[in-house]
PDB file of C-alpha atoms and ligand atoms in Angstrom:
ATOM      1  CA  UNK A   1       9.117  14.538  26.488  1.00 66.00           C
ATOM      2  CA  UNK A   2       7.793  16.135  23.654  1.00 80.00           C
ATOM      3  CA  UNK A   3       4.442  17.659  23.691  1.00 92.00           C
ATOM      4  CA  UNK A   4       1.921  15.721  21.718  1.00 95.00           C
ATOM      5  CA  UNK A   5       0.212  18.120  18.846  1.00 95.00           C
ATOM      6  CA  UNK A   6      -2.343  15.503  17.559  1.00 96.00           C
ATOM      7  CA  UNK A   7      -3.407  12.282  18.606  1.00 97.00           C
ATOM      8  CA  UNK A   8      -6.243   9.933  17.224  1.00 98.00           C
ATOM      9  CA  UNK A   9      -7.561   6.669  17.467  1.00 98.00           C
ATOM     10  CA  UNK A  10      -9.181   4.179  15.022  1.00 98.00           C
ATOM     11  CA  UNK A  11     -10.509   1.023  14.967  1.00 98.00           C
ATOM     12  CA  UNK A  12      -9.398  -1.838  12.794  1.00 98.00           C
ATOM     13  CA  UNK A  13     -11.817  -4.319  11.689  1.00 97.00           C
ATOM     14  CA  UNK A  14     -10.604  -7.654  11.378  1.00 96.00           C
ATOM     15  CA  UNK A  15     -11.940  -9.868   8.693  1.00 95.00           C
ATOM     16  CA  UNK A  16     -13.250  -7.199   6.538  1.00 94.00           C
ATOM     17  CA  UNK A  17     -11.214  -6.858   3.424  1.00 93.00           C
ATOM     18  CA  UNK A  18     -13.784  -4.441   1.578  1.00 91.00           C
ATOM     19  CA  UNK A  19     -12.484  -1.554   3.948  1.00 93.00           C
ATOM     20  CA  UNK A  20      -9.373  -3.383   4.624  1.00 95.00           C
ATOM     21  CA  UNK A  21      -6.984   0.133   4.187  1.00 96.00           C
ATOM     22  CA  UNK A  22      -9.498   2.852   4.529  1.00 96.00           C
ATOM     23  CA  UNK A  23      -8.243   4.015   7.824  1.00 98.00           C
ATOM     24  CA  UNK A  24      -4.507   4.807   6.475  1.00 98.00           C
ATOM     25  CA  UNK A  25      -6.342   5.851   3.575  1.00 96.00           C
ATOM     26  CA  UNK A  26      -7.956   8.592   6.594  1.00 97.00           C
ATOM     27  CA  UNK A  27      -4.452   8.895   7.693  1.00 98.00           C
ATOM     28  CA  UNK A  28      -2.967   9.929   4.611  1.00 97.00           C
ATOM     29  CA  UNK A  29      -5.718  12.749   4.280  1.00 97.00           C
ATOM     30  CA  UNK A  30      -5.282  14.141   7.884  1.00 98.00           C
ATOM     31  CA  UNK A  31      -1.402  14.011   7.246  1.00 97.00           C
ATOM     32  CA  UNK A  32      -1.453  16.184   4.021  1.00 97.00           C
ATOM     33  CA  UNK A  33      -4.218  18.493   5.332  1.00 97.00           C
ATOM     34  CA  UNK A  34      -1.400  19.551   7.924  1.00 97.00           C
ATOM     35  CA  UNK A  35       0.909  20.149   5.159  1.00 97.00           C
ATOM     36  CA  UNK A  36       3.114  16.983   6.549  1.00 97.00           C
ATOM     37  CA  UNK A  37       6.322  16.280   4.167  1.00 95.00           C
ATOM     38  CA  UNK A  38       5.667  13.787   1.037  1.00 94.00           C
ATOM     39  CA  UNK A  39       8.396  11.648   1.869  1.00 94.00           C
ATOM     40  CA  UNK A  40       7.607  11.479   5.882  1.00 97.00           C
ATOM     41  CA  UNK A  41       3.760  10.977   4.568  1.00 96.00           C
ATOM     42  CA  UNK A  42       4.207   8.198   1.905  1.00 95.00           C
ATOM     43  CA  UNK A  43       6.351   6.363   5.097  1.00 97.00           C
ATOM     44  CA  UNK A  44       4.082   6.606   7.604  1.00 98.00           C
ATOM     45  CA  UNK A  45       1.103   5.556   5.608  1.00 98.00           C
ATOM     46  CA  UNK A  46       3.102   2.684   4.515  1.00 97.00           C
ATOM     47  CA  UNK A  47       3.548   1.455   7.809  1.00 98.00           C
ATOM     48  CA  UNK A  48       0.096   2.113   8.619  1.00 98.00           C
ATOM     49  CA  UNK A  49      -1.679   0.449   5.611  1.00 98.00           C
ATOM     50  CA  UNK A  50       0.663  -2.723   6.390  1.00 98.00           C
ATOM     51  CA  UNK A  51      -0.080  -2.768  10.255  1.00 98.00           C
ATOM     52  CA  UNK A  52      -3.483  -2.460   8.841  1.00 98.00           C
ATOM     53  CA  UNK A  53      -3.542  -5.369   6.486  1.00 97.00           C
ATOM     54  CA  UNK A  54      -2.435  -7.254   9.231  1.00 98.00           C
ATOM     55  CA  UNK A  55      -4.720  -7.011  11.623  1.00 98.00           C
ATOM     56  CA  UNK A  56      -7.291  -7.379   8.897  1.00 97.00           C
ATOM     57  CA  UNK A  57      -5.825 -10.894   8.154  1.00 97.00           C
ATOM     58  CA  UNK A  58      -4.822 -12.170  11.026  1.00 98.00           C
ATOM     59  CA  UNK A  59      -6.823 -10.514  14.121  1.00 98.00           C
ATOM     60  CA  UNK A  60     -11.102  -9.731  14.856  1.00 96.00           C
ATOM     61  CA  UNK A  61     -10.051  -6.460  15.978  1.00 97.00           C
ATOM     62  CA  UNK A  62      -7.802  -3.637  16.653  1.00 98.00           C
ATOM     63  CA  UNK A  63      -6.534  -0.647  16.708  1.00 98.00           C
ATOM     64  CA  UNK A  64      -4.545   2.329  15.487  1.00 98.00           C
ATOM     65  CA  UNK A  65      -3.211   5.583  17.272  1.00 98.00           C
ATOM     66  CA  UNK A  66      -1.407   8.289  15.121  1.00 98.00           C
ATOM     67  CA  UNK A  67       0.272  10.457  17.325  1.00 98.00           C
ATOM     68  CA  UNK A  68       2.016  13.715  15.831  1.00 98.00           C
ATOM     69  CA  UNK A  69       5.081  15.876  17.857  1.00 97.00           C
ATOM     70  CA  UNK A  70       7.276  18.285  16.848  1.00 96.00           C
ATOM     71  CA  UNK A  71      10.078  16.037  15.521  1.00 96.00           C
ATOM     72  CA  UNK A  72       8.218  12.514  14.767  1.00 97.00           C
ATOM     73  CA  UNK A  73       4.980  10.710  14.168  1.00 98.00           C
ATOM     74  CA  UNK A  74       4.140   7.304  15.906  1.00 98.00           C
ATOM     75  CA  UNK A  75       1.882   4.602  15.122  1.00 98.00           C
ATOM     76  CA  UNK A  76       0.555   2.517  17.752  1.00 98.00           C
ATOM     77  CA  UNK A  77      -1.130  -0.576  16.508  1.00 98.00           C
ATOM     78  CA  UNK A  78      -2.844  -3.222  18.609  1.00 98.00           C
ATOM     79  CA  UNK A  79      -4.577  -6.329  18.624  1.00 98.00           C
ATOM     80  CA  UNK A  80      -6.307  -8.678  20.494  1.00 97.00           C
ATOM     81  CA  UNK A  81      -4.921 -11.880  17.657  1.00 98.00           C
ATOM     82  CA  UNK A  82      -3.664 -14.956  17.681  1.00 98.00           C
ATOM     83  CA  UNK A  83      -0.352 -13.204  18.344  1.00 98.00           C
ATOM     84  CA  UNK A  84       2.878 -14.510  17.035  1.00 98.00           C
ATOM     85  CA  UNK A  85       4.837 -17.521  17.807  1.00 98.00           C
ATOM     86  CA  UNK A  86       8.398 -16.251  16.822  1.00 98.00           C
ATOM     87  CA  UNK A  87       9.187 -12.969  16.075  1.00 98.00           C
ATOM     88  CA  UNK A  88      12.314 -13.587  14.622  1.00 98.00           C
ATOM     89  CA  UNK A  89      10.705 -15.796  11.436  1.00 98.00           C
ATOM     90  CA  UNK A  90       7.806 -13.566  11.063  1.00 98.00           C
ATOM     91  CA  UNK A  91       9.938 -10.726  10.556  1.00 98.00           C
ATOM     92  CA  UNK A  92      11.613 -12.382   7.833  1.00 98.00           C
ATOM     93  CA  UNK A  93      11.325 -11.841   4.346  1.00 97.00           C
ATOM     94  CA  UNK A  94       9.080 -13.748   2.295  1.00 96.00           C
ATOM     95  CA  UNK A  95       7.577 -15.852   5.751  1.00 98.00           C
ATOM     96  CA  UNK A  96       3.971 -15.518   5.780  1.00 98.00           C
ATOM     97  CA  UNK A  97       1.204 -17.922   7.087  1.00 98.00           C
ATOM     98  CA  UNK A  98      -1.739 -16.420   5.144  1.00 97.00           C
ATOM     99  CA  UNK A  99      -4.051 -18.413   3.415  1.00 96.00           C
ATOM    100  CA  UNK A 100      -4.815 -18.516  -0.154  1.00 95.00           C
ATOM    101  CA  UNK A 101      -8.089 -16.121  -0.212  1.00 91.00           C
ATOM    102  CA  UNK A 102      -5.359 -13.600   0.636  1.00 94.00           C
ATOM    103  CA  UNK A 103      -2.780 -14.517  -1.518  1.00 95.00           C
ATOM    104  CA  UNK A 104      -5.211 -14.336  -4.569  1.00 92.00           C
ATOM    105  CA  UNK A 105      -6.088 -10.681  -3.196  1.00 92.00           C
ATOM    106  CA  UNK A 106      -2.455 -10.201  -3.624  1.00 95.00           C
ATOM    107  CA  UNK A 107      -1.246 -10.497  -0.082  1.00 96.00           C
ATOM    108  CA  UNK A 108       0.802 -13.113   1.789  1.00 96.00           C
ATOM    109  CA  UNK A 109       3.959 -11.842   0.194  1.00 96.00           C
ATOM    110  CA  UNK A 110       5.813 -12.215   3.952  1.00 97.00           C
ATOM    111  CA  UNK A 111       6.818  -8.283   2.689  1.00 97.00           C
ATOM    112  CA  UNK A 112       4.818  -6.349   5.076  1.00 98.00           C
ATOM    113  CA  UNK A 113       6.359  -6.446   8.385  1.00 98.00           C
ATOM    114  CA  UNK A 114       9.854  -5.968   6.941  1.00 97.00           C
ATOM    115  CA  UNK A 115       8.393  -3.318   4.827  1.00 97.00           C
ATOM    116  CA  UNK A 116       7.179  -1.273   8.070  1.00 98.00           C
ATOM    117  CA  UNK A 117      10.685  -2.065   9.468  1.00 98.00           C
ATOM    118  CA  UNK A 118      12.170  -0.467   6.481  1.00 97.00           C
ATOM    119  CA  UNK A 119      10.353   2.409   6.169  1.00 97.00           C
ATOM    120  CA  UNK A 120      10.470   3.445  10.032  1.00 98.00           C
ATOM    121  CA  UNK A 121      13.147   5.188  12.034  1.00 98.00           C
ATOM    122  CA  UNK A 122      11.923   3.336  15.050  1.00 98.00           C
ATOM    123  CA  UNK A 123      10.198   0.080  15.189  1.00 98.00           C
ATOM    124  CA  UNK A 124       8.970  -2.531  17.530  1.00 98.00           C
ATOM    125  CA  UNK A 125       6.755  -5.301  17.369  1.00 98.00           C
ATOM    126  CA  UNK A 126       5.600  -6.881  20.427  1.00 98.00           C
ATOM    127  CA  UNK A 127       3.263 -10.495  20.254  1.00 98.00           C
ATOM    128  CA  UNK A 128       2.174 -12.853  23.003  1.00 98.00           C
ATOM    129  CA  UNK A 129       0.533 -16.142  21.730  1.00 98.00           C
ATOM    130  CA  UNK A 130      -3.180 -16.163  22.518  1.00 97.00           C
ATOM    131  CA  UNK A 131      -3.033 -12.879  23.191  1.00 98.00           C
ATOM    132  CA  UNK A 132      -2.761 -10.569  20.518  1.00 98.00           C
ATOM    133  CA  UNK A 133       0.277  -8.172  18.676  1.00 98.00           C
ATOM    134  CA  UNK A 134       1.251  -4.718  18.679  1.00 98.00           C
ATOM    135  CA  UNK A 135       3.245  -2.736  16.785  1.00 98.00           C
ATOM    136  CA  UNK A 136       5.149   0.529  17.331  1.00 98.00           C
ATOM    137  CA  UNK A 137       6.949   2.936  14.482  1.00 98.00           C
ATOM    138  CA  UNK A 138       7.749   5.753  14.904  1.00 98.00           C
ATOM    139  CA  UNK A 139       8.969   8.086  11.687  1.00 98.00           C
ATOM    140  CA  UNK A 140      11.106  11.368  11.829  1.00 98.00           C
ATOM    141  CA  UNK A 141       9.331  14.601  10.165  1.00 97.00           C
ATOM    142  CA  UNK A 142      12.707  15.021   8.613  1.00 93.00           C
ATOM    143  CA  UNK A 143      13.151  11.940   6.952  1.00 83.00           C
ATOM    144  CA  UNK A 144      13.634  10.638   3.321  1.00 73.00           C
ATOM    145  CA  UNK A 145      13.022   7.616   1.077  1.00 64.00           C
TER     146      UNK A 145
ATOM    147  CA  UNK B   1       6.688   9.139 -21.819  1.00 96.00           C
ATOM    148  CA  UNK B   2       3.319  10.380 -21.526  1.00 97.00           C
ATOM    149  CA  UNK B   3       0.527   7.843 -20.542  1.00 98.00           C
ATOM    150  CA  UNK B   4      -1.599   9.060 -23.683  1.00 98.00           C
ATOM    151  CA  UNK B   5       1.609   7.444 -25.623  1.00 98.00           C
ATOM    152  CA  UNK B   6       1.374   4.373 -23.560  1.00 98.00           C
ATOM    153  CA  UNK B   7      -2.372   4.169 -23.808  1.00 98.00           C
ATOM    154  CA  UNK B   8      -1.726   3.952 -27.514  1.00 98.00           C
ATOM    155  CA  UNK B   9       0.815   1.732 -27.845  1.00 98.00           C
ATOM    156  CA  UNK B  10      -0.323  -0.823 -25.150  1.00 98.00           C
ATOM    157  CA  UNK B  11      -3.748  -0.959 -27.243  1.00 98.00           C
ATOM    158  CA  UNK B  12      -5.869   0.106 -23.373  1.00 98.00           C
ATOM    159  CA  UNK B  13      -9.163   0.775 -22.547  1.00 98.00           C
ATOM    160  CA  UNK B  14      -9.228   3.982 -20.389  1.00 98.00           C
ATOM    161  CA  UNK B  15     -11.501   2.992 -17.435  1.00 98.00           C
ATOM    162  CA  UNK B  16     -11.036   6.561 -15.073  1.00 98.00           C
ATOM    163  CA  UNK B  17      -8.871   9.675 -15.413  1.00 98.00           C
ATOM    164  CA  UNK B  18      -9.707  10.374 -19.281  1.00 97.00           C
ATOM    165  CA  UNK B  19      -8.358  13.838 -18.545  1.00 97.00           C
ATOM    166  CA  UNK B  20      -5.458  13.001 -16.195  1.00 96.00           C
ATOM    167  CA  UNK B  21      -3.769  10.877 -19.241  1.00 97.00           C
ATOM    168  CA  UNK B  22      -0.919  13.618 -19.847  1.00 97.00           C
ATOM    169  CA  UNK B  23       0.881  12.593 -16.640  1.00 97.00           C
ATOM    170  CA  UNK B  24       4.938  11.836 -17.329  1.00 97.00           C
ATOM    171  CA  UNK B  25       5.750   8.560 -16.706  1.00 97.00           C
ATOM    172  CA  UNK B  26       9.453   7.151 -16.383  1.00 94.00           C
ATOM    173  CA  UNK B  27       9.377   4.401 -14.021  1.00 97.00           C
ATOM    174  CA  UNK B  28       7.124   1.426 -13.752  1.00 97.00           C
ATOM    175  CA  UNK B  29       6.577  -1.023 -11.197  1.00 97.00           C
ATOM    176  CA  UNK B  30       5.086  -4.162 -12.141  1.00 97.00           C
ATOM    177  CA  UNK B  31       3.624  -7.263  -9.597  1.00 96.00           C
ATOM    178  CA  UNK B  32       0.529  -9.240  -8.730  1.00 95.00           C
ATOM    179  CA  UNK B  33       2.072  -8.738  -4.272  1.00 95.00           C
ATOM    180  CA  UNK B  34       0.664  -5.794  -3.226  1.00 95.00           C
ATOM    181  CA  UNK B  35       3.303  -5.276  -0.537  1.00 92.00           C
ATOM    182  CA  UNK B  36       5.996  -6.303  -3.170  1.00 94.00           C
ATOM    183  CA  UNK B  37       4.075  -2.622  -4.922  1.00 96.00           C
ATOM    184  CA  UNK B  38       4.300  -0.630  -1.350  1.00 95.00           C
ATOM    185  CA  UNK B  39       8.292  -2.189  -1.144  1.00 94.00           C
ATOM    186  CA  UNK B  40       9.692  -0.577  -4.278  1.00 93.00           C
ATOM    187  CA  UNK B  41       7.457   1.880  -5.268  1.00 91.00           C
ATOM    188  CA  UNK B  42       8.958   5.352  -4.731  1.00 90.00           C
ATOM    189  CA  UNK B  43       5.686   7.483  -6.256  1.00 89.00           C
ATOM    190  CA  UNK B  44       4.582   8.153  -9.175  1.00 94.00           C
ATOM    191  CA  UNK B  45       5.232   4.930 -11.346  1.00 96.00           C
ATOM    192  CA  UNK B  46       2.874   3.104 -13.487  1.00 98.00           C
ATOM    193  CA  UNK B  47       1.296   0.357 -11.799  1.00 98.00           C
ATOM    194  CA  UNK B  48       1.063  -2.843 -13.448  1.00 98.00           C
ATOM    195  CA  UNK B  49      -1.218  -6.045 -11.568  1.00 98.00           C
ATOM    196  CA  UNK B  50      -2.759  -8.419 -12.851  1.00 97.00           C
ATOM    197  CA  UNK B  51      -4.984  -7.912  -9.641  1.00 96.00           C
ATOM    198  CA  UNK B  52      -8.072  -5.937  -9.754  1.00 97.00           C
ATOM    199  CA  UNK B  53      -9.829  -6.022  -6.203  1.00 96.00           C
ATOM    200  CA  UNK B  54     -10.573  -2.611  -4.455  1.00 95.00           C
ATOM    201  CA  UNK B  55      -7.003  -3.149  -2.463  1.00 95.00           C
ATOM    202  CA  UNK B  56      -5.365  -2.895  -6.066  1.00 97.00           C
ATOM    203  CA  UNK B  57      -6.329   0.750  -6.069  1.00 97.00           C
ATOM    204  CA  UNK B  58      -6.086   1.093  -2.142  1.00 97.00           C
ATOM    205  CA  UNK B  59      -2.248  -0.030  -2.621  1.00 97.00           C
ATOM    206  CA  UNK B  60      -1.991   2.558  -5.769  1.00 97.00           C
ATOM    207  CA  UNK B  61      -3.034   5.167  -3.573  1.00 97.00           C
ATOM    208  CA  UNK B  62      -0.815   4.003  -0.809  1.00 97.00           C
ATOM    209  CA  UNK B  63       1.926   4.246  -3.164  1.00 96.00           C
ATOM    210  CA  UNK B  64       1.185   7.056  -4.400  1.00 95.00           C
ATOM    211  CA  UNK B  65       2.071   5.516  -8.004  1.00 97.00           C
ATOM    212  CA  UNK B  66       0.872   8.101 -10.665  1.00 98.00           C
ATOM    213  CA  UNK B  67      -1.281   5.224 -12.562  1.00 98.00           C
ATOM    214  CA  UNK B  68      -2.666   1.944 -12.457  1.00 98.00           C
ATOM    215  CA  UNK B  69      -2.845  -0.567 -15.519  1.00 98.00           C
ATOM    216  CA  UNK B  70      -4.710  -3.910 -15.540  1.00 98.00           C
ATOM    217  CA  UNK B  71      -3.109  -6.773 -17.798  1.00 98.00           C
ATOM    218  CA  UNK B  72      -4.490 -10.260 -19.585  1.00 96.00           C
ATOM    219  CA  UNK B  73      -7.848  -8.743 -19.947  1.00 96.00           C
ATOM    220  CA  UNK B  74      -8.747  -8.025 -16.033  1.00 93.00           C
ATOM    221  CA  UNK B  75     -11.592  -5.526 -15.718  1.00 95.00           C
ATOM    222  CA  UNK B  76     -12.143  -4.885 -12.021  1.00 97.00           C
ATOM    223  CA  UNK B  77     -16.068  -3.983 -10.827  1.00 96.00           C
ATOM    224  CA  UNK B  78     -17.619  -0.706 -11.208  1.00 97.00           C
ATOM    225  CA  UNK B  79     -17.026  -0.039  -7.638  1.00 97.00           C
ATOM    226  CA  UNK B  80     -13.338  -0.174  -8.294  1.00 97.00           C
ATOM    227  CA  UNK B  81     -13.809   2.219 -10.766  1.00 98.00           C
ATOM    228  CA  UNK B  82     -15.599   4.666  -9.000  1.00 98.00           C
ATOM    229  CA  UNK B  83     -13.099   4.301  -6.252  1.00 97.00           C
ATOM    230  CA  UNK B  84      -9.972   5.211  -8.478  1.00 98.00           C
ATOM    231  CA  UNK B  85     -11.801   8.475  -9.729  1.00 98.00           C
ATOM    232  CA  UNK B  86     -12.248   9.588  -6.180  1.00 97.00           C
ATOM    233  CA  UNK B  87      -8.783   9.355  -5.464  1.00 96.00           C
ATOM    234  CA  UNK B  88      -7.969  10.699  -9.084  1.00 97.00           C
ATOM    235  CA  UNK B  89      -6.394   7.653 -10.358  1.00 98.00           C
ATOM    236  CA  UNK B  90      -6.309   7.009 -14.150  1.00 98.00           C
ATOM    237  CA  UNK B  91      -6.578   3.191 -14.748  1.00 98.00           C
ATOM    238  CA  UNK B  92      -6.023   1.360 -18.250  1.00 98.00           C
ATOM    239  CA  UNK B  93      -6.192  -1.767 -18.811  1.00 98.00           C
ATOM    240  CA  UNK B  94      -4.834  -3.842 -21.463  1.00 98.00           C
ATOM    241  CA  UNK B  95      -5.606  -7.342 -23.076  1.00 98.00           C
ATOM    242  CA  UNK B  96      -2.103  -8.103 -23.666  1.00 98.00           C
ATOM    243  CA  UNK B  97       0.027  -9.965 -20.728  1.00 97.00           C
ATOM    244  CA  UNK B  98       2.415  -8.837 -18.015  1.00 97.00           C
ATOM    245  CA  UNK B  99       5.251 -10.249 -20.056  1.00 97.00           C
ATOM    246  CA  UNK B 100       4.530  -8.322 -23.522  1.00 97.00           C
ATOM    247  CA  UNK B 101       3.873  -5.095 -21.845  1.00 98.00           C
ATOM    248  CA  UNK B 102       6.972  -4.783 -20.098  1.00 97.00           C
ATOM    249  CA  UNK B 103       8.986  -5.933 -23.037  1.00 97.00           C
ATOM    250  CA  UNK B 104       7.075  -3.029 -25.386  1.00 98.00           C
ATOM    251  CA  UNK B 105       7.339  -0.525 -22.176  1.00 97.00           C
ATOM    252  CA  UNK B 106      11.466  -1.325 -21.323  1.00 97.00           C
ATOM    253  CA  UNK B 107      11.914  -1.163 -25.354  1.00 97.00           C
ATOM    254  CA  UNK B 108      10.590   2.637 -25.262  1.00 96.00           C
ATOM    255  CA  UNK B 109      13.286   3.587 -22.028  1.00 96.00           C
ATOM    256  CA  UNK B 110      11.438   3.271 -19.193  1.00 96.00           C
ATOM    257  CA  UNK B 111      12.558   1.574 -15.894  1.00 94.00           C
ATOM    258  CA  UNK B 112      11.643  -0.404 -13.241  1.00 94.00           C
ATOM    259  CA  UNK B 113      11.988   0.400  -9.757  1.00 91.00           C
ATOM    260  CA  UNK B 114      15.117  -0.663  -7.762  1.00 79.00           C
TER     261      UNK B 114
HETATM  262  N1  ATP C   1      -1.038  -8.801  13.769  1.00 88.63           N
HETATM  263  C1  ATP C   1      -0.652 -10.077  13.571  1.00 88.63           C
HETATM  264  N2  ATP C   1      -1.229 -11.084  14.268  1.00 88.63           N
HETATM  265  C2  ATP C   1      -0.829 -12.380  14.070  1.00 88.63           C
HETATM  266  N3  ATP C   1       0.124 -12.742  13.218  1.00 88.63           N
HETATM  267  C3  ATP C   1       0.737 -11.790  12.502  1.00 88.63           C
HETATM  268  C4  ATP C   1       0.381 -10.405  12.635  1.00 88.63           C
HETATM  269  N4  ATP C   1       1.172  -9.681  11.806  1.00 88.63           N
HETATM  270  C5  ATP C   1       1.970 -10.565  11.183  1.00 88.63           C
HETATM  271  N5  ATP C   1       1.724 -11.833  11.596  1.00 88.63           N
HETATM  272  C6  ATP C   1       2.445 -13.055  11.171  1.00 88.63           C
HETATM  273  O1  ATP C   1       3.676 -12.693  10.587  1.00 88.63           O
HETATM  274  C7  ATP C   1       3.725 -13.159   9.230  1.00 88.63           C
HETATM  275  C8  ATP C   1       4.508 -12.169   8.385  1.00 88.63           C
HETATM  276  O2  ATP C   1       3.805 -10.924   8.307  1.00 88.63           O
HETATM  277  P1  ATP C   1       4.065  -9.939   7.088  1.00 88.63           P
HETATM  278  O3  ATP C   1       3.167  -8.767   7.213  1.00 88.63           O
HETATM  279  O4  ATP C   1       5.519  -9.664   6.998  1.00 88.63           O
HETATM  280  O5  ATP C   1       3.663 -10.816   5.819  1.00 88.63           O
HETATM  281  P2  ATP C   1       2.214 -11.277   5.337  1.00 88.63           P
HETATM  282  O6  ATP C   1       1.163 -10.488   6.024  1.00 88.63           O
HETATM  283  O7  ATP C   1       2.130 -12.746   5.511  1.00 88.63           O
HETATM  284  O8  ATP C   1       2.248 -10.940   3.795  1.00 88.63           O
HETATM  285  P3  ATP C   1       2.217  -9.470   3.136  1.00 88.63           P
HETATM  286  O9  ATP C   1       2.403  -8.470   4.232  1.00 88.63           O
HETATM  287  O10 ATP C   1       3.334  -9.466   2.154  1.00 88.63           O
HETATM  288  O11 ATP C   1       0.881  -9.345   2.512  1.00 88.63           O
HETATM  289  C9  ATP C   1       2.283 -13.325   8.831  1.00 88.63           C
HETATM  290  O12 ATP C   1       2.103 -14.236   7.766  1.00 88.63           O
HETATM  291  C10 ATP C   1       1.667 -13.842  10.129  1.00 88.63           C
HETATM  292  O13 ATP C   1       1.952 -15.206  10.315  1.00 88.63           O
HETATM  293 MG1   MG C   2       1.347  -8.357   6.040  1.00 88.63          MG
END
C-alpha cells in the first residue's frame, strides 16, 4: 500500500445546478497549488466535474473523496440515488435518462460516464437500485491525454 | 490566429478578458453538450455554445479551453460574467450563428478538435 499524502472530502448537493461543479472547480485549485501535472490535472477534474454532474442530476446527495499518493490520484464518489438499473446501457454512449431542464442546460448527452471511463487509468462504477451509485477512478501522476 | 483577429472578423461584443484578447488560438471546439466540450477538448481551444448558463463557463474552465464565444445573439447574466473574469476567461459573443462562424473560422485555418 501506498501511503496516502492528501485526502479530502466534499459534499455534493443534489438538485442544485447553480453550484453544480464548484467542488471540482475546488479540486482543480488544490491540484495545481501542489504543482500536480496539467495533463494528470485536466483528467482528474474531468472525471470529477462529470461524477459531479451526476449526482447533481440524478441523486439528493453525495459525496466526493480526492485522495493523492505517490504514483496516482483517486476519486471516490458516492451517493445515496436512485442507483442504476443496468450498468452495461448506462455506460453506453449517447444513453442518458435526463430530463429536458437538463438537456436545455446542455447536459443529457449520455457522454459523461464514458467520458470518466476514458479519461481514467482505473475505473469502476458500482449501483444498487434504490440504493444509490458510486464511482471509483483512479488516474496515474504520469499520465497523458 | 489571435482572438483580437477573431473578435474582428466574427463582428463580437467583448463581455470579460478585454486584456486577455492576444491569446493564440488554433483549434476550436464547437457544441451546445457540455460533456460533448469536456470529450474533445484538449485545452486551450475556442469555445463555441450556443449555451450561456453559469455551467457554460464551469465546463470552459473544466476544459481548460483558452476562450469562450456565445453565438445567435446569447448574452448570458451578469453573474456569468463576473464568474468568467474570476477564472480569467475572455468571452465574446457574436450575433451571427453556429453555422456561419465556423464556416468564416475553418476558412481562416483553424481546426476542430478530433
Ligand atoms: N449517480 C447516478 N445515479 C443514478 N443514475 C445515474 C448516475 N450516473 C449516471 N446515471 C444514469 O446513467 C445515464 C448515463 O450517464 P452519463 O453521465 O453517461 O450521461 P448523462 O448524465 O445522461 O448525460 P451527460 O453526462 O452527457 O450530461 C444517466 O442518464 C442516468 O440514467
Ligand atoms: Mg452525466
Amino acid at each position: 500500500m501506498t501511503a496516502e499524502l492528501l485526502r479530502e472530502s466534499f459534499q455534493i448537493q443534489g438538485r442544485n445546478f447553480d453550484k453544480a461543479g464548484e467542488i471540482s472547480s475546488e479540486i482543480k485549485v488544490i491540484l495545481k497549488d501542489l504543482g500536480i501535472d496539467a495533463a494528470c490535472l485536466r483528467r482528474v477534474v474531468i472525471v470529477a466535474f462529470e461524477a459531479e454532474m451526476n449526482v447533481v442530476m440524478y441523486a439528493d446527495r453525495g459525496t466526493i473523496a480526492l485522495i493523492l499518493t505517490d504514483h496516482d490520484i483517486s476519486l471516490e464518489v458516492r451517493d445515496d440515488g436512485p442507483g442504476i438499473p443496468d450498468i452495461d446501457l448506462a455506460m453506453k454512449e449517447g444513453y442518458s435518462t435526463a430530463s429536458d431542464e437538463m438537456r436545455e442546460m446542455g447536459f443529457g448527452f449520455g457522454m459523461g460516464l464514458p467520458n470518466m471511463k476514458k479519461n481514467s487509468d482505473e475505473f469502476c462504477l458500482e449501483s444498487e437500485v434504490g440504493k444509490g451509485t458510486s464511482v471509483f477512478a483512479r488516474i496515474r501522476l504520469d499520465s497523458h491525454d | 490566429m489571435k482572438l483580437a483577429e477573431i473578435k474582428d472578423l466574427l463582428r463580437c461584443e467583448v463581455l470579460a478578458g478585454e486584456e486577455d484578447l492576444s491569446v493564440d488560438i488554433s483549434q476550436v471546439v464547437a457544441s451546445d453538450g457540455m460533456s460533448e466540450i469536456l470529450a474533445f477538448a484538449k485545452s486551450k481551444e475556442l469555445m463555441i455554445t450556443g449555451l450561456t448558463n453559469i455551467q457554460s463557463i464551469r465546463t470552459a474552465d473544466i476544459a481548460g479551453v483558452s476562450a469562450v464565444l456565445y453565438c445567435r445573439g446569447k448574452r448570458p447574466d451578469k453573474k456569468v460574467i463576473e464568474f468568467a473574469k474570476q477564472k480569467r476567461i475572455p468571452v465574446l459573443a457574436t450575433e451571427m450563428v453556429m453555422f456561419d462562424i465556423c464556416g468564416i473560422l475553418y476558412n481562416k485555418g483553424l481546426k476542430g478538435v478530433s
